[in-house]
PDB file of C-alpha atoms in Angstrom:
ATOM      1  CA  UNK A   1     -56.835   0.126  26.088  1.00 49.00           C
ATOM      2  CA  UNK A   2     -53.868   2.432  26.215  1.00 47.00           C
ATOM      3  CA  UNK A   3     -51.904   0.134  28.718  1.00 49.00           C
ATOM      4  CA  UNK A   4     -52.516  -2.984  26.029  1.00 45.00           C
ATOM      5  CA  UNK A   5     -51.187  -0.680  22.958  1.00 48.00           C
ATOM      6  CA  UNK A   6     -48.130   0.273  24.891  1.00 44.00           C
ATOM      7  CA  UNK A   7     -47.596  -3.276  25.673  1.00 45.00           C
ATOM      8  CA  UNK A   8     -48.346  -4.407  22.078  1.00 43.00           C
ATOM      9  CA  UNK A   9     -45.717  -1.846  20.917  1.00 45.00           C
ATOM     10  CA  UNK A  10     -43.005  -3.274  23.372  1.00 48.00           C
ATOM     11  CA  UNK A  11     -43.991  -6.642  22.250  1.00 44.00           C
ATOM     12  CA  UNK A  12     -43.064  -6.213  18.736  1.00 47.00           C
ATOM     13  CA  UNK A  13     -39.806  -4.116  19.338  1.00 49.00           C
ATOM     14  CA  UNK A  14     -38.838  -6.559  21.338  1.00 46.00           C
ATOM     15  CA  UNK A  15     -39.919  -9.395  18.892  1.00 46.00           C
ATOM     16  CA  UNK A  16     -37.932  -7.627  16.064  1.00 45.00           C
ATOM     17  CA  UNK A  17     -35.064  -7.277  17.836  1.00 46.00           C
ATOM     18  CA  UNK A  18     -34.895 -10.746  19.212  1.00 43.00           C
ATOM     19  CA  UNK A  19     -35.669 -12.001  15.449  1.00 49.00           C
ATOM     20  CA  UNK A  20     -32.756 -10.039  13.690  1.00 50.00           C
ATOM     21  CA  UNK A  21     -29.819 -11.052  16.030  1.00 45.00           C
ATOM     22  CA  UNK A  22     -29.840 -14.656  15.548  1.00 45.00           C
ATOM     23  CA  UNK A  23     -30.078 -13.591  11.466  1.00 43.00           C
ATOM     24  CA  UNK A  24     -27.127 -11.206  11.681  1.00 47.00           C
ATOM     25  CA  UNK A  25     -25.220 -13.929  13.621  1.00 49.00           C
ATOM     26  CA  UNK A  26     -26.162 -16.721  11.147  1.00 48.00           C
ATOM     27  CA  UNK A  27     -25.239 -14.462   7.966  1.00 60.00           C
ATOM     28  CA  UNK A  28     -21.778 -13.542   9.874  1.00 71.00           C
ATOM     29  CA  UNK A  29     -21.056 -17.068  11.003  1.00 76.00           C
ATOM     30  CA  UNK A  30     -22.050 -18.027   7.282  1.00 84.00           C
ATOM     31  CA  UNK A  31     -19.311 -15.607   6.164  1.00 94.00           C
ATOM     32  CA  UNK A  32     -18.238 -16.611   3.551  1.00 94.00           C
ATOM     33  CA  UNK A  33     -20.634 -18.543   1.467  1.00 92.00           C
ATOM     34  CA  UNK A  34     -19.806 -17.865  -1.878  1.00 95.00           C
ATOM     35  CA  UNK A  35     -16.027 -17.578  -3.917  1.00 97.00           C
ATOM     36  CA  UNK A  36     -14.270 -14.897  -2.815  1.00 98.00           C
ATOM     37  CA  UNK A  37     -12.862 -12.518  -5.496  1.00 98.00           C
ATOM     38  CA  UNK A  38      -9.621 -10.800  -4.417  1.00 98.00           C
ATOM     39  CA  UNK A  39      -9.131  -8.124  -7.502  1.00 98.00           C
ATOM     40  CA  UNK A  40      -5.055  -6.788  -7.618  1.00 94.00           C
ATOM     41  CA  UNK A  41      -5.451  -3.918  -9.602  1.00 92.00           C
ATOM     42  CA  UNK A  42      -1.916  -4.621 -11.537  1.00 88.00           C
ATOM     43  CA  UNK A  43      -0.446  -6.915 -13.474  1.00 86.00           C
ATOM     44  CA  UNK A  44       0.953 -10.615 -12.236  1.00 88.00           C
ATOM     45  CA  UNK A  45       3.791 -10.291 -10.889  1.00 82.00           C
ATOM     46  CA  UNK A  46       4.184  -7.498  -9.011  1.00 84.00           C
ATOM     47  CA  UNK A  47       4.081  -7.122  -5.067  1.00 88.00           C
ATOM     48  CA  UNK A  48       0.360  -5.865  -5.196  1.00 91.00           C
ATOM     49  CA  UNK A  49      -0.480  -9.355  -7.047  1.00 92.00           C
ATOM     50  CA  UNK A  50       1.915 -11.549  -4.720  1.00 91.00           C
ATOM     51  CA  UNK A  51      -0.034  -9.865  -1.475  1.00 95.00           C
ATOM     52  CA  UNK A  52      -3.507 -10.898  -2.769  1.00 96.00           C
ATOM     53  CA  UNK A  53      -2.328 -14.507  -3.733  1.00 96.00           C
ATOM     54  CA  UNK A  54      -0.982 -14.681   0.029  1.00 96.00           C
ATOM     55  CA  UNK A  55      -4.309 -13.470   0.910  1.00 97.00           C
ATOM     56  CA  UNK A  56      -5.728 -15.938  -1.132  1.00 97.00           C
ATOM     57  CA  UNK A  57      -3.940 -19.174  -0.318  1.00 96.00           C
ATOM     58  CA  UNK A  58      -4.542 -18.380   3.539  1.00 96.00           C
ATOM     59  CA  UNK A  59      -8.550 -17.401   3.397  1.00 96.00           C
ATOM     60  CA  UNK A  60      -9.013 -20.514   0.847  1.00 97.00           C
ATOM     61  CA  UNK A  61      -6.913 -22.650   3.368  1.00 95.00           C
ATOM     62  CA  UNK A  62      -8.751 -21.395   6.410  1.00 95.00           C
ATOM     63  CA  UNK A  63     -12.012 -21.427   5.887  1.00 96.00           C
ATOM     64  CA  UNK A  64     -12.272 -23.686   2.815  1.00 94.00           C
ATOM     65  CA  UNK A  65     -14.329 -21.865   0.389  1.00 94.00           C
ATOM     66  CA  UNK A  66     -12.535 -20.744  -3.069  1.00 97.00           C
ATOM     67  CA  UNK A  67     -10.890 -17.953  -3.363  1.00 97.00           C
ATOM     68  CA  UNK A  68      -9.436 -16.438  -6.801  1.00 98.00           C
ATOM     69  CA  UNK A  69      -7.400 -13.358  -7.174  1.00 97.00           C
ATOM     70  CA  UNK A  70      -8.348 -11.324 -10.374  1.00 96.00           C
ATOM     71  CA  UNK A  71      -5.484  -8.522 -12.256  1.00 94.00           C
ATOM     72  CA  UNK A  72      -7.323  -5.834 -13.259  1.00 93.00           C
ATOM     73  CA  UNK A  73      -4.455  -3.610 -14.244  1.00 90.00           C
ATOM     74  CA  UNK A  74      -5.140  -0.104 -15.906  1.00 87.00           C
ATOM     75  CA  UNK A  75      -5.136   3.534 -15.262  1.00 86.00           C
ATOM     76  CA  UNK A  76      -2.519   3.611 -12.252  1.00 85.00           C
ATOM     77  CA  UNK A  77      -4.366   1.103 -10.550  1.00 90.00           C
ATOM     78  CA  UNK A  78      -7.902   2.622 -10.926  1.00 91.00           C
ATOM     79  CA  UNK A  79     -10.002   0.752 -12.703  1.00 93.00           C
ATOM     80  CA  UNK A  80      -9.283  -2.625 -10.520  1.00 94.00           C
ATOM     81  CA  UNK A  81     -10.423  -0.222  -7.408  1.00 95.00           C
ATOM     82  CA  UNK A  82     -13.781   1.515  -9.319  1.00 95.00           C
ATOM     83  CA  UNK A  83     -14.174  -2.901  -9.836  1.00 96.00           C
ATOM     84  CA  UNK A  84     -14.269  -3.571  -6.715  1.00 97.00           C
ATOM     85  CA  UNK A  85     -16.182  -0.488  -5.352  1.00 96.00           C
ATOM     86  CA  UNK A  86     -19.245  -1.248  -7.469  1.00 96.00           C
ATOM     87  CA  UNK A  87     -19.435  -4.675  -6.209  1.00 98.00           C
ATOM     88  CA  UNK A  88     -21.866  -6.057  -3.760  1.00 97.00           C
ATOM     89  CA  UNK A  89     -20.702  -4.734  -0.406  1.00 97.00           C
ATOM     90  CA  UNK A  90     -21.158  -8.511   1.312  1.00 96.00           C
ATOM     91  CA  UNK A  91     -17.022  -9.284   1.703  1.00 97.00           C
ATOM     92  CA  UNK A  92     -17.228 -11.335  -1.297  1.00 98.00           C
ATOM     93  CA  UNK A  93     -15.364  -9.073  -3.695  1.00 98.00           C
ATOM     94  CA  UNK A  94     -12.107  -7.331  -1.885  1.00 98.00           C
ATOM     95  CA  UNK A  95      -8.923  -5.242  -3.016  1.00 98.00           C
ATOM     96  CA  UNK A  96      -5.471  -5.350  -2.217  1.00 97.00           C
ATOM     97  CA  UNK A  97      -3.857  -1.984  -3.056  1.00 94.00           C
ATOM     98  CA  UNK A  98      -1.460   0.301  -1.823  1.00 94.00           C
ATOM     99  CA  UNK A  99      -0.191   3.603   0.105  1.00 95.00           C
ATOM    100  CA  UNK A 100      -0.267   5.012  -3.810  1.00 94.00           C
ATOM    101  CA  UNK A 101      -3.506   4.306  -4.369  1.00 94.00           C
ATOM    102  CA  UNK A 102      -5.368   5.046  -1.687  1.00 95.00           C
ATOM    103  CA  UNK A 103      -3.499   8.028  -0.165  1.00 96.00           C
ATOM    104  CA  UNK A 104      -1.885   9.518  -3.371  1.00 95.00           C
ATOM    105  CA  UNK A 105      -3.514   9.211  -6.801  1.00 94.00           C
ATOM    106  CA  UNK A 106      -7.027  10.681  -4.891  1.00 94.00           C
ATOM    107  CA  UNK A 107      -5.316  13.642  -4.517  1.00 94.00           C
ATOM    108  CA  UNK A 108      -4.448  13.457  -8.521  1.00 94.00           C
ATOM    109  CA  UNK A 109      -6.930  11.432 -11.010  1.00 93.00           C
ATOM    110  CA  UNK A 110     -10.575  12.249  -9.498  1.00 92.00           C
ATOM    111  CA  UNK A 111     -12.089   8.629 -10.947  1.00 88.00           C
ATOM    112  CA  UNK A 112      -9.735   7.597  -7.951  1.00 92.00           C
ATOM    113  CA  UNK A 113     -10.812   9.968  -5.346  1.00 92.00           C
ATOM    114  CA  UNK A 114     -14.428   8.757  -6.369  1.00 92.00           C
ATOM    115  CA  UNK A 115     -13.433   5.208  -5.896  1.00 91.00           C
ATOM    116  CA  UNK A 116     -11.605   5.646  -2.590  1.00 92.00           C
ATOM    117  CA  UNK A 117     -15.270   6.964  -1.122  1.00 94.00           C
ATOM    118  CA  UNK A 118     -17.219   3.991  -1.836  1.00 95.00           C
ATOM    119  CA  UNK A 119     -14.080   1.839  -0.500  1.00 97.00           C
ATOM    120  CA  UNK A 120     -13.977   0.879   2.839  1.00 97.00           C
ATOM    121  CA  UNK A 121     -10.909   0.169   4.846  1.00 97.00           C
ATOM    122  CA  UNK A 122     -10.192  -3.840   6.116  1.00 98.00           C
ATOM    123  CA  UNK A 123      -6.831  -4.865   7.195  1.00 98.00           C
ATOM    124  CA  UNK A 124      -3.244  -3.537   6.508  1.00 98.00           C
ATOM    125  CA  UNK A 125      -1.016  -6.014   5.565  1.00 97.00           C
ATOM    126  CA  UNK A 126       2.634  -5.451   5.374  1.00 96.00           C
ATOM    127  CA  UNK A 127       5.256  -2.882   4.917  1.00 96.00           C
ATOM    128  CA  UNK A 128       7.977  -2.639   1.925  1.00 95.00           C
ATOM    129  CA  UNK A 129      10.888  -1.008   2.549  1.00 96.00           C
ATOM    130  CA  UNK A 130      12.189   1.445   0.358  1.00 96.00           C
ATOM    131  CA  UNK A 131      15.769   2.659  -0.190  1.00 98.00           C
ATOM    132  CA  UNK A 132      17.301   5.460  -2.035  1.00 98.00           C
ATOM    133  CA  UNK A 133      19.828   3.822  -4.199  1.00 99.00           C
ATOM    134  CA  UNK A 134      22.654   4.928  -6.906  1.00 99.00           C
ATOM    135  CA  UNK A 135      24.688   3.312  -9.886  1.00 99.00           C
ATOM    136  CA  UNK A 136      27.972   1.499  -8.017  1.00 98.00           C
ATOM    137  CA  UNK A 137      29.311   3.711 -10.507  1.00 97.00           C
ATOM    138  CA  UNK A 138      28.125   7.196  -8.627  1.00 98.00           C
ATOM    139  CA  UNK A 139      30.627   8.735  -7.039  1.00 98.00           C
ATOM    140  CA  UNK A 140      28.253   9.252  -3.706  1.00 98.00           C
ATOM    141  CA  UNK A 141      29.217   7.058  -1.075  1.00 98.00           C
ATOM    142  CA  UNK A 142      26.822   8.386   1.585  1.00 98.00           C
ATOM    143  CA  UNK A 143      23.054   9.774   2.038  1.00 98.00           C
ATOM    144  CA  UNK A 144      25.651  12.824   2.955  1.00 98.00           C
ATOM    145  CA  UNK A 145      27.821  13.225  -0.676  1.00 98.00           C
ATOM    146  CA  UNK A 146      24.844  12.453  -2.607  1.00 98.00           C
ATOM    147  CA  UNK A 147      23.131  15.497  -1.489  1.00 98.00           C
ATOM    148  CA  UNK A 148      26.183  17.724  -1.723  1.00 98.00           C
ATOM    149  CA  UNK A 149      26.703  16.178  -5.007  1.00 98.00           C
ATOM    150  CA  UNK A 150      23.757  17.478  -5.989  1.00 98.00           C
ATOM    151  CA  UNK A 151      23.490  20.330  -4.072  1.00 98.00           C
ATOM    152  CA  UNK A 152      26.450  21.522  -5.977  1.00 97.00           C
ATOM    153  CA  UNK A 153      25.058  20.732  -9.142  1.00 98.00           C
ATOM    154  CA  UNK A 154      21.356  22.054  -9.406  1.00 97.00           C
ATOM    155  CA  UNK A 155      19.427  20.857 -12.429  1.00 96.00           C
ATOM    156  CA  UNK A 156      22.231  18.482 -13.488  1.00 98.00           C
ATOM    157  CA  UNK A 157      21.237  15.095 -11.555  1.00 98.00           C
ATOM    158  CA  UNK A 158      18.292  12.932 -12.294  1.00 98.00           C
ATOM    159  CA  UNK A 159      15.927  10.349 -10.418  1.00 98.00           C
ATOM    160  CA  UNK A 160      13.528   7.740 -12.038  1.00 97.00           C
ATOM    161  CA  UNK A 161      10.093   7.018 -11.254  1.00 94.00           C
ATOM    162  CA  UNK A 162       7.780   3.800 -12.182  1.00 90.00           C
ATOM    163  CA  UNK A 163       5.381   7.036 -13.516  1.00 88.00           C
ATOM    164  CA  UNK A 164       3.843  10.441 -12.398  1.00 90.00           C
ATOM    165  CA  UNK A 165       1.845   9.473  -8.944  1.00 91.00           C
ATOM    166  CA  UNK A 166       3.502   6.635  -7.585  1.00 91.00           C
ATOM    167  CA  UNK A 167       5.527   6.226  -4.783  1.00 94.00           C
ATOM    168  CA  UNK A 168       8.655   6.067  -6.654  1.00 94.00           C
ATOM    169  CA  UNK A 169       7.481   9.408  -7.812  1.00 96.00           C
ATOM    170  CA  UNK A 170       6.357  11.583  -4.575  1.00 97.00           C
ATOM    171  CA  UNK A 171       9.052   9.904  -2.344  1.00 98.00           C
ATOM    172  CA  UNK A 172      12.092  11.121  -4.127  1.00 98.00           C
ATOM    173  CA  UNK A 173       9.494  14.286  -4.145  1.00 98.00           C
ATOM    174  CA  UNK A 174       9.438  14.996  -0.098  1.00 98.00           C
ATOM    175  CA  UNK A 175      13.655  13.761  -0.884  1.00 98.00           C
ATOM    176  CA  UNK A 176      14.095  16.614  -2.549  1.00 98.00           C
ATOM    177  CA  UNK A 177      11.785  19.427  -0.591  1.00 98.00           C
ATOM    178  CA  UNK A 178      13.292  18.071   2.699  1.00 97.00           C
ATOM    179  CA  UNK A 179      16.856  18.443   1.159  1.00 97.00           C
ATOM    180  CA  UNK A 180      15.920  21.504  -0.493  1.00 97.00           C
ATOM    181  CA  UNK A 181      17.591  19.941  -3.885  1.00 98.00           C
ATOM    182  CA  UNK A 182      16.903  20.708  -7.510  1.00 97.00           C
ATOM    183  CA  UNK A 183      16.768  17.506  -9.226  1.00 98.00           C
ATOM    184  CA  UNK A 184      14.667  16.307 -12.601  1.00 98.00           C
ATOM    185  CA  UNK A 185      12.306  13.865 -12.740  1.00 97.00           C
ATOM    186  CA  UNK A 186      12.455  10.991 -14.975  1.00 97.00           C
ATOM    187  CA  UNK A 187       9.438   9.441 -15.478  1.00 93.00           C
ATOM    188  CA  UNK A 188       9.083   5.427 -16.571  1.00 90.00           C
ATOM    189  CA  UNK A 189       6.315   3.167 -17.234  1.00 86.00           C
ATOM    190  CA  UNK A 190       7.017   0.686 -14.069  1.00 85.00           C
ATOM    191  CA  UNK A 191      10.102  -0.233 -12.520  1.00 88.00           C
ATOM    192  CA  UNK A 192      11.576  -2.982 -14.573  1.00 88.00           C
ATOM    193  CA  UNK A 193      13.378   0.211 -17.200  1.00 92.00           C
ATOM    194  CA  UNK A 194      13.976   2.084 -15.041  1.00 94.00           C
ATOM    195  CA  UNK A 195      15.849   0.124 -12.482  1.00 95.00           C
ATOM    196  CA  UNK A 196      17.549  -0.524 -16.408  1.00 96.00           C
ATOM    197  CA  UNK A 197      18.844   2.708 -16.746  1.00 98.00           C
ATOM    198  CA  UNK A 198      19.674   2.998 -13.364  1.00 98.00           C
ATOM    199  CA  UNK A 199      22.303   0.064 -13.836  1.00 98.00           C
ATOM    200  CA  UNK A 200      23.347   1.466 -17.212  1.00 97.00           C
ATOM    201  CA  UNK A 201      24.032   5.024 -15.465  1.00 97.00           C
ATOM    202  CA  UNK A 202      21.624   6.963 -17.639  1.00 98.00           C
ATOM    203  CA  UNK A 203      19.891   8.212 -14.081  1.00 98.00           C
ATOM    204  CA  UNK A 204      21.926   9.073 -11.008  1.00 98.00           C
ATOM    205  CA  UNK A 205      19.104   7.970  -7.747  1.00 98.00           C
ATOM    206  CA  UNK A 206      15.917   6.359  -7.417  1.00 98.00           C
ATOM    207  CA  UNK A 207      13.794   5.867  -4.148  1.00 98.00           C
ATOM    208  CA  UNK A 208      12.716   1.990  -4.830  1.00 96.00           C
ATOM    209  CA  UNK A 209      11.475  -0.757  -2.991  1.00 94.00           C
ATOM    210  CA  UNK A 210      13.230  -3.548  -2.291  1.00 91.00           C
ATOM    211  CA  UNK A 211      12.004  -6.408  -4.280  1.00 89.00           C
ATOM    212  CA  UNK A 212      13.288  -4.168  -7.590  1.00 91.00           C
ATOM    213  CA  UNK A 213      16.958  -3.505  -6.014  1.00 94.00           C
ATOM    214  CA  UNK A 214      18.401  -5.913  -3.571  1.00 94.00           C
ATOM    215  CA  UNK A 215      19.470  -8.458  -5.692  1.00 93.00           C
ATOM    216  CA  UNK A 216      21.775  -5.994  -7.318  1.00 97.00           C
ATOM    217  CA  UNK A 217      22.620  -4.436  -4.071  1.00 97.00           C
ATOM    218  CA  UNK A 218      23.955  -7.362  -2.845  1.00 96.00           C
ATOM    219  CA  UNK A 219      25.984  -8.021  -6.333  1.00 97.00           C
ATOM    220  CA  UNK A 220      27.568  -5.058  -6.548  1.00 98.00           C
ATOM    221  CA  UNK A 221      25.529  -3.274  -9.432  1.00 98.00           C
ATOM    222  CA  UNK A 222      23.702  -0.903  -7.486  1.00 98.00           C
ATOM    223  CA  UNK A 223      24.580   1.115  -3.729  1.00 99.00           C
ATOM    224  CA  UNK A 224      21.799   1.945  -1.151  1.00 98.00           C
ATOM    225  CA  UNK A 225      22.892   5.052   0.573  1.00 98.00           C
ATOM    226  CA  UNK A 226      19.194   4.856   3.134  1.00 98.00           C
ATOM    227  CA  UNK A 227      16.368   3.589   3.829  1.00 98.00           C
ATOM    228  CA  UNK A 228      13.064   5.470   3.966  1.00 97.00           C
ATOM    229  CA  UNK A 229      12.052   3.754   6.921  1.00 96.00           C
ATOM    230  CA  UNK A 230      12.194   4.805  10.788  1.00 95.00           C
ATOM    231  CA  UNK A 231      13.889   1.741  11.633  1.00 95.00           C
ATOM    232  CA  UNK A 232      16.916   0.380   9.486  1.00 97.00           C
ATOM    233  CA  UNK A 233      15.780  -3.127   8.002  1.00 96.00           C
ATOM    234  CA  UNK A 234      16.844  -6.491   8.374  1.00 93.00           C
ATOM    235  CA  UNK A 235      17.442  -6.841   4.391  1.00 94.00           C
ATOM    236  CA  UNK A 236      20.148  -3.982   4.553  1.00 96.00           C
ATOM    237  CA  UNK A 237      21.221  -3.516   8.394  1.00 96.00           C
ATOM    238  CA  UNK A 238      24.256  -1.572   7.622  1.00 97.00           C
ATOM    239  CA  UNK A 239      22.339   0.986   5.601  1.00 98.00           C
ATOM    240  CA  UNK A 240      21.212   4.100   7.542  1.00 98.00           C
ATOM    241  CA  UNK A 241      17.785   5.546   7.742  1.00 98.00           C
ATOM    242  CA  UNK A 242      17.579   8.962   6.489  1.00 98.00           C
ATOM    243  CA  UNK A 243      15.741   9.793   9.578  1.00 97.00           C
ATOM    244  CA  UNK A 244      18.549   9.216  11.637  1.00 95.00           C
ATOM    245  CA  UNK A 245      21.161  11.364   9.446  1.00 88.00           C
ATOM    246  CA  UNK A 246      20.521  13.190   6.870  1.00 89.00           C
ATOM    247  CA  UNK A 247      17.127  14.378   7.294  1.00 97.00           C
ATOM    248  CA  UNK A 248      15.292  13.955  10.538  1.00 96.00           C
ATOM    249  CA  UNK A 249      12.269  12.839  10.781  1.00 96.00           C
ATOM    250  CA  UNK A 250      11.717  11.754   7.541  1.00 97.00           C
ATOM    251  CA  UNK A 251       9.310   8.758   6.648  1.00 97.00           C
ATOM    252  CA  UNK A 252       8.098   6.984   3.998  1.00 97.00           C
ATOM    253  CA  UNK A 253       6.322   3.547   3.649  1.00 96.00           C
ATOM    254  CA  UNK A 254       4.903   1.739   0.975  1.00 96.00           C
ATOM    255  CA  UNK A 255       2.404  -0.001   2.260  1.00 97.00           C
ATOM    256  CA  UNK A 256      -0.765  -2.413   1.335  1.00 97.00           C
ATOM    257  CA  UNK A 257      -3.838  -3.100   2.531  1.00 98.00           C
ATOM    258  CA  UNK A 258      -7.254  -4.658   2.218  1.00 98.00           C
ATOM    259  CA  UNK A 259     -10.008  -2.632   1.080  1.00 98.00           C
ATOM    260  CA  UNK A 260     -13.722  -3.646   0.325  1.00 98.00           C
ATOM    261  CA  UNK A 261     -16.824  -1.966  -0.921  1.00 98.00           C
ATOM    262  CA  UNK A 262     -18.751   0.908   1.607  1.00 97.00           C
ATOM    263  CA  UNK A 263     -21.096  -0.791   3.489  1.00 97.00           C
ATOM    264  CA  UNK A 264     -19.871  -4.155   3.943  1.00 97.00           C
ATOM    265  CA  UNK A 265     -21.143  -4.900   7.173  1.00 97.00           C
ATOM    266  CA  UNK A 266     -19.161  -4.093  10.110  1.00 96.00           C
ATOM    267  CA  UNK A 267     -19.113  -7.956  11.273  1.00 97.00           C
ATOM    268  CA  UNK A 268     -17.503  -9.206   7.736  1.00 97.00           C
ATOM    269  CA  UNK A 269     -14.942  -6.488   8.160  1.00 98.00           C
ATOM    270  CA  UNK A 270     -13.900  -7.621  11.075  1.00 97.00           C
ATOM    271  CA  UNK A 271     -13.970 -10.713  10.896  1.00 97.00           C
ATOM    272  CA  UNK A 272     -11.171 -10.263   7.735  1.00 98.00           C
ATOM    273  CA  UNK A 273      -8.979  -8.081   9.623  1.00 98.00           C
ATOM    274  CA  UNK A 274      -9.194 -10.845  12.661  1.00 98.00           C
ATOM    275  CA  UNK A 275      -7.984 -13.784  10.103  1.00 97.00           C
ATOM    276  CA  UNK A 276      -5.422 -11.388   8.611  1.00 98.00           C
ATOM    277  CA  UNK A 277      -4.142 -10.911  12.411  1.00 98.00           C
ATOM    278  CA  UNK A 278      -3.794 -14.632  12.442  1.00 97.00           C
ATOM    279  CA  UNK A 279      -2.481 -15.290   8.746  1.00 97.00           C
ATOM    280  CA  UNK A 280       0.403 -12.812   9.525  1.00 97.00           C
ATOM    281  CA  UNK A 281       1.620 -15.264  12.236  1.00 97.00           C
ATOM    282  CA  UNK A 282       2.074 -18.195  10.355  1.00 95.00           C
ATOM    283  CA  UNK A 283       5.161 -18.744   9.866  1.00 95.00           C
ATOM    284  CA  UNK A 284       5.088 -20.525   6.200  1.00 93.00           C
ATOM    285  CA  UNK A 285       3.173 -16.239   5.401  1.00 94.00           C
ATOM    286  CA  UNK A 286       6.115 -14.599   7.439  1.00 95.00           C
ATOM    287  CA  UNK A 287       8.504 -16.515   5.126  1.00 94.00           C
ATOM    288  CA  UNK A 288       7.427 -15.659   1.987  1.00 92.00           C
ATOM    289  CA  UNK A 289       7.094 -12.033   3.239  1.00 93.00           C
ATOM    290  CA  UNK A 290      10.184 -11.446   4.057  1.00 91.00           C
ATOM    291  CA  UNK A 291      11.610 -13.751   0.867  1.00 88.00           C
ATOM    292  CA  UNK A 292      10.547  -9.955  -0.499  1.00 86.00           C
ATOM    293  CA  UNK A 293      11.303  -7.944   1.740  1.00 89.00           C
ATOM    294  CA  UNK A 294       8.135  -7.574   3.044  1.00 94.00           C
ATOM    295  CA  UNK A 295       7.433  -6.961   6.697  1.00 94.00           C
ATOM    296  CA  UNK A 296       4.083  -8.084   8.684  1.00 96.00           C
ATOM    297  CA  UNK A 297       1.840  -5.200   9.157  1.00 96.00           C
ATOM    298  CA  UNK A 298      -1.116  -5.739  11.031  1.00 97.00           C
ATOM    299  CA  UNK A 299      -3.277  -3.222  12.503  1.00 96.00           C
ATOM    300  CA  UNK A 300      -6.902  -2.762  13.096  1.00 96.00           C
ATOM    301  CA  UNK A 301      -9.699  -0.995  11.200  1.00 97.00           C
ATOM    302  CA  UNK A 302      -9.184   2.304  12.889  1.00 97.00           C
ATOM    303  CA  UNK A 303      -5.347   2.276  12.507  1.00 97.00           C
ATOM    304  CA  UNK A 304      -6.022   1.857   9.026  1.00 97.00           C
ATOM    305  CA  UNK A 305      -8.504   4.714   8.697  1.00 97.00           C
ATOM    306  CA  UNK A 306      -6.253   6.771  11.099  1.00 97.00           C
ATOM    307  CA  UNK A 307      -3.067   5.708   8.512  1.00 96.00           C
ATOM    308  CA  UNK A 308      -5.286   6.505   5.228  1.00 96.00           C
ATOM    309  CA  UNK A 309      -5.796   9.794   6.525  1.00 96.00           C
ATOM    310  CA  UNK A 310      -2.506  11.213   7.787  1.00 96.00           C
ATOM    311  CA  UNK A 311      -0.781   9.773   4.596  1.00 97.00           C
ATOM    312  CA  UNK A 312      -3.009  11.608   2.293  1.00 96.00           C
ATOM    313  CA  UNK A 313      -2.898  15.012   3.861  1.00 97.00           C
ATOM    314  CA  UNK A 314       1.052  13.892   3.813  1.00 97.00           C
ATOM    315  CA  UNK A 315       1.417  13.312   0.223  1.00 97.00           C
ATOM    316  CA  UNK A 316      -1.171  16.034  -1.029  1.00 97.00           C
ATOM    317  CA  UNK A 317       0.920  18.314   0.976  1.00 97.00           C
ATOM    318  CA  UNK A 318       4.005  16.499  -1.340  1.00 97.00           C
ATOM    319  CA  UNK A 319       1.926  17.124  -4.316  1.00 96.00           C
ATOM    320  CA  UNK A 320       1.002  20.660  -3.853  1.00 96.00           C
ATOM    321  CA  UNK A 321       4.535  22.055  -3.217  1.00 96.00           C
ATOM    322  CA  UNK A 322       6.461  20.015  -6.315  1.00 94.00           C
ATOM    323  CA  UNK A 323       3.344  21.122  -8.411  1.00 94.00           C
ATOM    324  CA  UNK A 324       2.907  17.154  -9.401  1.00 93.00           C
ATOM    325  CA  UNK A 325      -0.480  16.133 -11.989  1.00 92.00           C
ATOM    326  CA  UNK A 326      -0.907  13.769 -13.842  1.00 88.00           C
ATOM    327  CA  UNK A 327      -2.421  14.915 -17.967  1.00 74.00           C
TER     328      UNK A 327
END
């Protein structure tokens, strides 16, 4: 009797496992089986929106399922992130976010911290290099000139940002802390007004991503003194990095990535990650990214998790040292 009972338990367990495997495989194979919504947590026209639309275009073309981009701006991106965090964890609602949303704002805003805990990383997409930029009228011709100029007149010079807690805020704060400078922060509501004032010489410097400043640099209206990346960029190969000269070890990257609601099945996450890798080898996609000054960046889920952890710690230290808050 005991032998029969053990045999029945074994048979039941085995059958359950066997029945489960095909169903699981079938569900992953069937994904996606309905419309996919990609949330861009900022208004149309920005870099995040562009990346979201590239992903939507590629997924729809590859998988044949409808993919839409939904812009949900507000609260520095938190509204869009929270919308995805609350969605069904089935891979049909995704978020395209950037370094500021996922590694800076969680240390400044409790509601973003809570949203981030309910999101899971899928894949990196691209890195958008930033540059230390001054007006063409600035007496600073090199990054060493700029540092010397600011050091000689503490509190006189200003840097602009796209708002508190943005990469355009914490990147200059890191620059300020590493170079031991006294320079004033002038926050704007986005990059547009900031660049207008930089062009007019009403602020003295910014650290901004390529799309907002490259055309002005090429037209001679702005001057790029350094790149914040580890290596020089293809767009401005003659511009040195901060790391190679003025501030050894300096690196600040604006990466973009896809996130899904926490609890999304790992095979679905891996399927998405694999497709992003294929997408970023497509010459058409590469050309569109390069046209915006973006560098394709595909990493595994584990690598994105490690990047998120490292950058969160890095920017938290900058936030604490600079006494940065968001009212």
